[in-house]
Short mmCIF file of C-alpha atoms in Angstrom, two decimals:
data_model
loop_
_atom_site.label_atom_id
_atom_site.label_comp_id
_atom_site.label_asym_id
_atom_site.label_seq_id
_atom_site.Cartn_x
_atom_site.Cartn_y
_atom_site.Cartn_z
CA UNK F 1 -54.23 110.70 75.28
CA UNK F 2 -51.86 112.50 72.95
CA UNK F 3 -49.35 110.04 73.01
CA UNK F 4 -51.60 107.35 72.37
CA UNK F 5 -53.11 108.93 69.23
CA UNK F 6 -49.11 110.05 67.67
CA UNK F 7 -48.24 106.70 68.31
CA UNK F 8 -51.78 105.00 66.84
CA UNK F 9 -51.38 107.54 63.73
CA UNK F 10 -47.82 106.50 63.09
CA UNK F 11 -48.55 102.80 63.23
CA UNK F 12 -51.41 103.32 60.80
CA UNK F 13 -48.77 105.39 58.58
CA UNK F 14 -46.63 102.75 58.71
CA UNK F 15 -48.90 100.79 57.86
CA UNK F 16 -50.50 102.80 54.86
CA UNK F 17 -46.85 103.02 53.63
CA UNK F 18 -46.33 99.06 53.63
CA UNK F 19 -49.55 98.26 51.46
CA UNK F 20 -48.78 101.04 48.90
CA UNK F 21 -45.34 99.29 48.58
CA UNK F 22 -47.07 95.60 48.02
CA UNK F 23 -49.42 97.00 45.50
CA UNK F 24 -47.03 98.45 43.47
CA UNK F 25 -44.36 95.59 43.70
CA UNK F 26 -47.40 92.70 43.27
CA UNK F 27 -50.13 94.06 41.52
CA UNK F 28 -49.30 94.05 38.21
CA UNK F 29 -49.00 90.31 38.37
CA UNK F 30 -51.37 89.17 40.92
CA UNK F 31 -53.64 91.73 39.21
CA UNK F 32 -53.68 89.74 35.68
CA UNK F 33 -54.33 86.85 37.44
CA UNK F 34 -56.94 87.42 39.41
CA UNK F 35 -58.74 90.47 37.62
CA UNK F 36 -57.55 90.10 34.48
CA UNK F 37 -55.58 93.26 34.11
CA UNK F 38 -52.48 94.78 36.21
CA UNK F 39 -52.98 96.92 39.19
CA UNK F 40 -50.63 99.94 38.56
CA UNK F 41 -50.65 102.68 41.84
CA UNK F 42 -47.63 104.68 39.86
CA UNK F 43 -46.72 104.55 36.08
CA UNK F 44 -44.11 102.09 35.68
CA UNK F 45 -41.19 102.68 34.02
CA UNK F 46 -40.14 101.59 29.75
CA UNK F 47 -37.98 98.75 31.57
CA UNK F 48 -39.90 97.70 34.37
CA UNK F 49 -43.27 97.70 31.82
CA UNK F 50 -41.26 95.47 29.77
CA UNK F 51 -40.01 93.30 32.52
CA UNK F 52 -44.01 92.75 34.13
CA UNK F 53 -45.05 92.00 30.65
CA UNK F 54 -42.24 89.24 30.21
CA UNK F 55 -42.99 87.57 33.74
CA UNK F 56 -46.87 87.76 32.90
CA UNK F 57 -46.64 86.17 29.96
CA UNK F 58 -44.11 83.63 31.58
CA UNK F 59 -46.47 83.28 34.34
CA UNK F 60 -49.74 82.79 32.39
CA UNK F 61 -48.07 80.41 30.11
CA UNK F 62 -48.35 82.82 27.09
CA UNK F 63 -46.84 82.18 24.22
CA UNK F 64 -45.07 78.97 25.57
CA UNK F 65 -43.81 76.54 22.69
#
């Protein structure tokens, strides 16, 4: 029974871990697309801020000429 539940809480770590990593690598831009404003779990750095905001825009056809 012990062994069952280490194992079943480190799967569901593991698992925790993963989708905190997916939100914070996709949710800025999936976020603006589908709720109209990015998902952030932890501040973003100057660079990477600047970075999102040049693939949104590239993404969303901002400012295209």
């Amino acid at each position: 029974m012990k062994k069952s539940f280490k194992i079943a809480a480190l799967i569901g770590f593991f698992v925790i871990i993963i989708c905190i990593s997916l939100i914070n690598h996709y949710g800025p831009t999936l976020g603006t697309q589908l709720v109209g404003k990015p998902i952030y779990i932890f501040p973003p750095s100057p660079e990477r801020y600047g970075k999102l905001a040049i693939e949104i825009i590239d993404e969303n056809w901002i400012l295209r000429l």
